[in-house]
Coordinates of C-alpha atoms in Angstrom, one line a residue:
M1318 CA 109.0 121.1 90.6
F1319 CA 107.0 120.0 93.5
A1320 CA 105.0 116.7 93.6
V1321 CA 103.3 114.1 96.1
F1322 CA 105.9 111.0 96.7
R1323 CA 105.2 107.9 99.6
N1324 CA 108.5 107.3 100.7
A1325 CA 109.0 103.9 100.1
R1326 CA 112.5 103.8 98.3
K1327 CA 115.1 101.3 99.7
A1328 CA 118.8 101.3 98.3
A1329 CA 118.3 97.2 97.6
C1330 CA 115.7 97.7 95.5
A1331 CA 115.6 96.9 91.8
A1332 CA 115.0 99.3 89.5
A1333 CA 111.4 99.4 88.7
V1334 CA 109.3 102.4 89.3
A1335 CA 105.7 102.3 89.7
I1336 CA 104.1 105.5 88.7
S1337 CA 100.5 106.7 89.7
S1338 CA 98.7 110.3 90.1
L1339 CA 98.7 110.1 93.7
A1340 CA 102.0 108.9 94.7
L1341 CA 105.2 107.0 94.2
V1342 CA 107.1 104.0 94.7
A1343 CA 110.4 103.8 93.9
C1344 CA 113.9 102.3 94.8
E1345 CA 116.5 104.4 96.2
P1346 CA 119.2 104.7 93.6
V1347 CA 122.4 103.7 95.1
S1348 CA 124.6 106.3 96.6
L1349 CA 127.7 106.7 94.3
S1350 CA 131.0 107.8 96.5
T1351 CA 133.0 107.0 93.7
G1352 CA 131.2 107.3 90.2
P1353 CA 132.3 107.8 86.9
T1354 CA 135.7 108.9 86.0
I1355 CA 136.6 111.4 83.3
N1356 CA 139.3 112.2 81.4
T1357 CA 139.8 116.2 82.3
S1358 CA 142.2 116.8 78.9
K1359 CA 139.0 116.1 76.8
P1360 CA 135.5 117.6 76.2
V1361 CA 133.2 116.5 79.2
P1362 CA 130.0 114.1 78.5
V1363 CA 126.9 116.4 80.2
A1364 CA 123.8 115.2 79.3
L1365 CA 120.6 117.7 79.7
L1366 CA 117.3 116.2 79.7
V1367 CA 114.5 118.9 79.3
P1368 CA 110.3 118.5 79.3
R1369 CA 110.6 119.2 75.5
G1370 CA 107.4 117.5 73.9
S1371 CA 105.5 118.0 77.0
S1372 CA 101.6 118.8 76.7
K1373 CA 101.8 121.2 79.5
Q1374 CA 101.8 124.7 78.3
G1375 CA 104.9 126.5 79.0
D1376 CA 107.3 123.3 79.0
A1377 CA 108.4 124.1 75.5
I1378 CA 109.4 127.8 76.6
M1379 CA 111.0 126.0 79.8
A1380 CA 113.0 123.7 77.9
Q1381 CA 114.6 126.2 75.9
N1382 CA 115.3 128.1 78.6
L1383 CA 117.2 125.6 80.6
E1384 CA 119.4 124.8 77.3
N1385 CA 120.1 128.4 76.1
A1386 CA 120.8 129.0 80.3
A1387 CA 123.2 126.0 80.0
R1388 CA 125.5 126.9 77.1
M1389 CA 125.7 130.2 78.2
A1390 CA 127.2 128.7 81.4
M1391 CA 129.5 126.8 79.1
A1392 CA 130.7 130.0 77.3
D1393 CA 131.9 131.6 80.6
L1394 CA 133.7 128.2 81.7
Q1395 CA 137.8 128.9 81.8
G1396 CA 139.6 126.2 80.3
V1397 CA 137.3 123.4 80.2
Q1398 CA 135.3 122.0 77.8
I1399 CA 131.3 120.5 77.8
D1400 CA 130.4 118.3 75.5
L1401 CA 126.4 119.1 76.1
R1402 CA 123.5 116.7 74.4
V1403 CA 120.1 117.6 74.9
Y1404 CA 117.3 115.2 75.5
D1405 CA 113.9 115.3 75.6
T1406 CA 111.6 113.8 78.1
A1407 CA 108.1 115.3 77.6
G1408 CA 107.8 115.4 81.2
V1409 CA 107.2 111.8 81.7
P1410 CA 109.0 109.8 83.5
A1411 CA 108.9 106.7 81.2
T1412 CA 110.7 108.9 78.5
A1413 CA 112.7 110.8 81.0
A1414 CA 114.2 107.1 82.3
S1415 CA 114.9 106.1 78.7
A1416 CA 116.5 109.5 78.0
A1417 CA 119.0 109.0 80.9
T1418 CA 119.8 105.3 80.0
Q1419 CA 120.1 106.8 76.3
A1420 CA 122.6 109.7 77.7
V1421 CA 124.4 107.0 79.5
N1422 CA 124.8 104.9 76.6
D1423 CA 125.8 107.6 74.7
G1424 CA 128.9 108.3 77.3
A1425 CA 127.2 110.7 79.7
R1426 CA 129.5 111.3 82.6
I1427 CA 126.6 113.4 84.5
I1428 CA 123.1 114.0 83.7
L1429 CA 121.9 117.2 84.5
G1430 CA 117.8 117.3 84.8
P1431 CA 114.9 117.1 84.1
V1432 CA 112.8 119.3 85.6
Y1433 CA 109.9 117.3 87.6
A1434 CA 109.9 115.3 90.5
E1435 CA 108.5 112.0 89.1
A1436 CA 110.7 112.3 86.0
A1437 CA 113.6 113.3 87.8
N1438 CA 113.4 109.9 90.6
A1439 CA 113.1 107.7 87.4
A1440 CA 116.3 109.0 85.5
G1441 CA 118.0 108.6 88.4
L1442 CA 117.2 105.1 89.2
A1443 CA 118.2 104.6 85.8
A1444 CA 121.0 106.2 85.9
A1445 CA 122.0 104.7 89.2
Q1446 CA 122.3 101.3 87.1
R1447 CA 125.4 102.7 85.3
G1448 CA 126.7 104.7 88.2
V1449 CA 126.3 108.2 87.0
N1450 CA 125.0 110.9 89.2
V1451 CA 121.9 113.4 88.6
L1452 CA 121.8 116.9 89.1
A1453 CA 117.6 117.1 89.2
F1454 CA 116.0 120.9 88.5
S1455 CA 113.5 119.9 91.0
N1456 CA 113.0 121.2 94.6
N1457 CA 111.2 118.2 96.1
T1458 CA 113.6 116.7 99.0
A1459 CA 111.6 113.1 98.3
I1460 CA 113.5 112.5 95.7
A1461 CA 117.0 113.3 96.9
G1462 CA 119.7 110.9 98.1
G1463 CA 121.8 107.9 96.4
N1464 CA 122.5 109.2 93.0
V1465 CA 120.0 112.2 93.0
Y1466 CA 120.9 115.5 93.9
I1467 CA 118.4 118.4 93.6
L1468 CA 119.2 121.9 92.5
G1469 CA 116.2 123.5 93.5
P1470 CA 115.4 125.9 96.5
T1471 CA 113.8 123.8 98.7
F1472 CA 111.4 124.5 101.8
D1473 CA 114.3 123.9 104.9
N1474 CA 116.8 126.2 103.3
T1475 CA 114.7 129.0 103.1
A1476 CA 112.7 127.9 106.6
R1477 CA 116.6 127.6 108.3
R1478 CA 117.2 131.3 106.9
L1479 CA 114.3 132.9 108.0
T1480 CA 114.0 131.3 111.3
K1481 CA 117.5 131.6 112.3
F1482 CA 116.8 135.4 111.1
A1483 CA 113.4 135.7 113.5
A1484 CA 115.3 134.2 116.7
A1485 CA 117.9 137.0 116.3
Q1486 CA 115.4 139.7 115.9
G1487 CA 113.0 138.8 118.8
K1488 CA 110.5 137.3 116.7
S1489 CA 111.3 133.7 117.8
K1490 CA 107.5 132.5 118.9
L1491 CA 106.1 131.3 115.8
L1492 CA 102.2 130.8 114.6
V1493 CA 102.7 128.9 111.4
V1494 CA 100.0 129.1 108.9
S1495 CA 99.8 126.4 106.0
G1496 CA 97.5 125.2 103.3
D1497 CA 96.4 121.7 103.4
D1498 CA 97.9 120.5 100.4
A1499 CA 101.3 118.8 100.0
A1500 CA 103.2 121.7 99.7
G1501 CA 101.4 123.6 102.9
L1502 CA 102.5 120.2 104.8
A1503 CA 105.8 120.3 103.7
G1504 CA 106.6 124.0 104.2
R1505 CA 105.3 123.7 107.5
D1506 CA 107.3 120.4 108.3
A1507 CA 110.1 122.2 107.4
I1508 CA 109.4 125.6 109.6
N1509 CA 109.3 122.8 112.7
R1510 CA 112.4 121.4 111.8
A1511 CA 114.0 124.4 111.3
A1512 CA 112.4 126.7 114.6
S1513 CA 113.7 123.4 116.7
R1514 CA 117.4 124.1 115.2
S1515 CA 117.6 127.7 115.0
G1516 CA 116.8 129.1 119.1
A1517 CA 113.1 129.9 117.6
S1518 CA 109.8 127.8 118.6
V1519 CA 106.6 127.0 117.3
A1520 CA 103.5 128.5 119.4
G1521 CA 100.7 127.0 117.3
S1522 CA 100.1 125.5 114.3
V1523 CA 96.8 126.3 111.9
S1524 CA 96.3 124.9 108.5
Y1525 CA 93.4 126.4 106.1
Q1526 CA 91.6 124.3 102.8
L1527 CA 92.8 126.0 99.5
S1528 CA 89.9 128.1 98.9
Q1529 CA 88.7 131.3 99.7
Q1530 CA 86.2 129.6 102.0
G1531 CA 88.6 127.9 103.7
V1532 CA 91.2 130.8 104.0
I1533 CA 87.9 132.7 105.6
N1534 CA 87.0 130.2 107.9
A1535 CA 90.7 129.7 109.3
I1536 CA 90.9 133.8 110.2
P1537 CA 89.4 133.1 113.7
V1538 CA 91.3 130.4 114.2
I1539 CA 94.7 131.8 113.1
R1540 CA 93.7 134.8 116.1
N1541 CA 92.7 132.9 118.5
A1542 CA 96.2 130.9 118.2
A1543 CA 98.0 134.2 117.4
G1544 CA 97.2 135.5 120.8
K1545 CA 98.7 132.2 123.0
G1546 CA 102.0 133.6 122.8
A1547 CA 103.1 134.2 119.5
N1548 CA 104.9 137.1 117.9
A1549 CA 105.6 136.0 114.4
V1550 CA 102.9 134.3 112.0
F1551 CA 105.0 132.1 109.4
M1552 CA 102.9 131.4 106.3
T1553 CA 104.0 128.4 103.9
A1554 CA 101.4 130.4 101.1
T1555 CA 102.3 131.5 98.1
T1556 CA 101.3 134.9 95.6
A1557 CA 99.4 133.0 93.6
G1558 CA 97.5 131.2 95.8
A1559 CA 96.3 131.9 99.6
L1560 CA 98.6 134.9 100.4
P1561 CA 96.9 138.2 98.8
L1562 CA 93.8 137.0 101.1
L1563 CA 95.3 135.9 104.2
T1564 CA 97.2 139.6 104.4
Q1565 CA 94.1 141.0 103.5
L1566 CA 91.7 139.8 106.3
L1567 CA 94.6 138.9 108.9
P1568 CA 94.8 142.7 109.5
E1569 CA 90.9 143.3 109.6
A1570 CA 91.0 140.3 112.3
G1571 CA 93.3 141.8 114.7
V1572 CA 96.3 140.3 113.8
R1573 CA 98.3 143.2 112.8
P1574 CA 101.7 143.2 111.4
S1575 CA 102.3 146.3 113.9
Q1576 CA 101.9 143.2 116.6
Y1577 CA 102.5 140.0 114.9
Q1578 CA 105.5 140.3 112.4
Y1579 CA 104.7 138.3 109.1
I1580 CA 107.0 135.7 107.4
G1581 CA 106.4 134.2 104.1
L1582 CA 108.1 130.5 103.3
T1583 CA 107.8 131.6 99.8
R1584 CA 108.8 134.6 97.6
W1585 CA 106.5 138.0 97.8
D1586 CA 108.2 139.6 95.0
I1587 CA 107.2 137.6 92.3
P1588 CA 105.0 138.4 90.3
Q1589 CA 105.6 142.3 90.6
Q1590 CA 102.2 143.2 91.7
T1591 CA 102.6 141.6 94.6
L1592 CA 104.7 144.6 95.8
A1593 CA 101.3 146.6 96.2
L1594 CA 99.6 144.7 98.2
P1595 CA 98.8 146.6 101.4
G1596 CA 99.2 143.0 103.9
V1597 CA 103.0 142.3 102.6
Q1598 CA 104.1 145.8 103.6
G1599 CA 107.0 145.2 106.3
G1600 CA 107.2 141.3 106.0
W1601 CA 110.0 138.9 105.8
F1602 CA 110.7 136.5 103.1
A1603 CA 113.9 135.0 101.5
L1604 CA 115.7 135.6 98.1
P1605 CA 118.9 134.6 96.5
D1606 CA 121.8 137.2 96.2
P1607 CA 119.6 139.9 94.1
I1608 CA 122.4 141.4 92.7
K1609 CA 124.1 138.2 91.1
G1610 CA 120.2 137.4 90.2
Q1611 CA 120.2 141.0 88.3
Q1612 CA 123.0 140.4 86.6
F1613 CA 122.5 136.9 85.1
R1614 CA 118.8 138.3 83.8
Q1615 CA 120.7 140.9 82.0
R1616 CA 123.6 138.8 80.7
Y1617 CA 120.4 136.0 79.4
T1618 CA 118.5 138.7 78.0
A1619 CA 120.8 140.5 75.8
T1620 CA 122.2 137.0 75.0
Y1621 CA 118.9 135.7 73.9
G1622 CA 116.7 138.6 73.4
D1623 CA 114.1 137.8 76.2
A1624 CA 114.2 137.7 80.0
P1625 CA 115.0 134.0 81.3
L1626 CA 112.1 132.3 83.5
P1627 CA 113.9 131.9 87.3
I1628 CA 114.4 127.8 86.8
G1629 CA 116.8 128.9 83.9
G1630 CA 119.5 129.8 86.5
L1631 CA 119.7 126.4 87.7
A1632 CA 120.7 124.7 84.6
Y1633 CA 123.5 127.6 84.6
D1634 CA 124.1 126.8 87.8
G1635 CA 124.6 122.9 87.1
I1636 CA 127.0 123.6 84.4
A1637 CA 129.1 126.2 87.0
A1638 CA 129.4 123.4 89.3
I1639 CA 130.5 120.7 86.9
G1640 CA 132.9 123.3 85.3
A1641 CA 134.0 124.6 88.6
L1642 CA 135.0 120.8 89.5
V1643 CA 136.8 119.7 86.2
A1644 CA 138.9 122.6 86.1
A1645 CA 140.6 120.9 89.2
G1646 CA 141.9 118.2 86.9
N1647 CA 140.3 115.4 89.2
S1648 CA 139.4 112.0 87.2
E1649 CA 137.0 112.0 90.4
A1650 CA 135.4 115.2 89.5
L1651 CA 131.8 114.5 89.4
T1652 CA 131.9 111.7 92.2
G1653 CA 129.1 111.7 95.0
A1654 CA 132.2 113.0 97.3
A1655 CA 133.2 115.6 94.8
L1656 CA 129.8 116.9 94.1
T1657 CA 129.1 117.4 97.8
Q1658 CA 132.2 119.7 99.0
G1659 CA 131.7 121.8 101.4
A1660 CA 133.1 125.2 100.2
G1661 CA 130.1 125.1 97.4
F1662 CA 129.8 126.9 94.0
Q1663 CA 128.9 130.2 92.7
G1664 CA 125.7 130.2 91.3
T1665 CA 123.5 132.8 89.4
G1666 CA 121.8 133.3 93.1
G1667 CA 125.0 133.3 94.7
V1668 CA 126.7 130.2 96.7
F1669 CA 125.0 127.0 96.8
R1670 CA 126.1 123.7 97.5
L1671 CA 125.0 120.2 97.7
R1672 CA 124.7 118.0 100.7
P1673 CA 125.4 114.5 100.7
D1674 CA 121.6 113.4 101.6
G1675 CA 121.0 115.2 97.9
T1676 CA 119.4 118.3 98.7
N1677 CA 121.4 121.9 98.9
D1678 CA 121.8 125.0 101.1
R1679 CA 122.0 128.4 99.2
G1680 CA 122.5 131.8 100.7
L1681 CA 120.0 133.8 100.7
A1682 CA 119.2 137.3 101.5
V1683 CA 116.7 138.3 103.8
A1684 CA 114.2 141.0 102.5
T1685 CA 110.9 142.9 103.5
I1686 CA 108.7 145.0 101.3
Q1687 CA 108.7 149.3 101.7
D1688 CA 106.6 151.0 100.3
K1689 CA 106.0 148.5 97.6
K1690 CA 109.5 148.2 97.1
V1691 CA 111.8 145.6 97.8
V1692 CA 114.7 145.8 100.6
I1693 CA 117.1 144.0 102.1
L1694 CA 117.3 143.4 105.5
D1695 CA 120.3 141.2 105.6
P1696 CA 122.7 140.3 102.6
A1697 CA 123.0 136.7 101.6
P1698 CA 125.7 135.3 102.9
T1699 CA 129.0 134.9 100.1
S1700 CA 130.4 131.6 101.9
F1701 CA 129.6 128.8 103.9
A1702 CA 131.3 130.6 106.9
G1703 CA 128.7 134.1 106.6
V1704 CA 125.8 134.5 109.3
G1705 CA 123.2 132.9 107.2
F1706 CA 124.8 129.6 107.9

C-alpha cells in the first residue's frame, strides 16, 4: 500500500520508530546476507501479519483473503511443510512491531506481511533485531531494503516494461502526465527513470491537482506540451481518479489517440466498467499474466466461495517462494541471498523475483483495450531471460 515517507533510515540507527500522519522517520533494518537458518526436515515456522482488527472498512475481508490464499499455497507445496501462525496488526505500526516481535519470539524464521507501508516498516525494524526477513505486501519502495522485501507491484517495474515496449514500437517520445499527490509524483519519477534506460525519452512533464477543476485546468497545458515533440502520453492516473476525465477531455482538446499513443501506469481493466470508456480504447497498460491470474481466481473461488481480492495473490506468492526455497533442502533457504536468487519464482501472476534492494521484478504482459475488451499485445515473459526484461 502506498504511503508518504521521508527517506531518513540509516543502517546504524537504533530501532526506534517515529510515526506521524505526514511522514515516517525510521532506521533502516540491517541487511541479512546470512539471516536465520532452518531445519528443512521439520515444518518451517512462518508468521503471517494481517490487518485484522483495523477500523478501516474492508481490512477484515482483506485479512481473511490473505490468510486464505496463504493456506491454499501451503496445500499446493510438494514435500514442504509450513507451520503458519497468523498475527493481527490492526493496520497500526506499533501493533505490527509488537506482532513481529511476538512472532519471532514464537520461533518464526520469516515474516509474511504486513500490508500497509508504515506497519511493514515497523515490523521490519522489530524483526531485524533478531535477524529475520520480512516479505511485506506493500508496493511502497521507500520501505524496501535491509531485511524488508516488498511483494506488491511497483511503479518502477511497470514503467520499465511499458517504456521498453513503447520504444520498440516507435512511441518513444513520452509526455508524462501525473497527479500532484505522492503516488502521482512517485509514478512520474518511475517513468523518468525507466525512460532513461529503455531507449525512450521524456519530451515533457505536466502535473495536475487532484480535483475535477485541477484536471480541467491542466488540459490546455497538456495539449501545448504534447505539441512539442511528443508521440505518446504516459499517464499515472487511476481508474478511480483522474483517468476517466483525462481520457474524455484530451481527445476533445486535440490530443487524440490517433496521433498520440495513450499509455497508463496503472491497470485500465479494473473495474470492469472502465473498459467501456471511449478514451481508453487503444491505450496501453501492463498487467500480470492473465492466464495464471484467472487460474488463481478460479481455484480460490472454488475453494472459498468468493473471488479473491487482487492482494490475496501476494500471500500465495510469498508462501510459494518460501516453499520453493525450502524444498531445495538448504538450511539457509530464508536468507537474503537465497530470497534474491536470480531465477525467481512462479506466482499467481507469473514469474517474479525479489531484488537485493528489497524491490521486485514481475513478468508483465502489455495489453490494450479494443471494442471494450482487453487484448494482449505482448505476453508476459515466463522467465527472466524473456523479452519483458
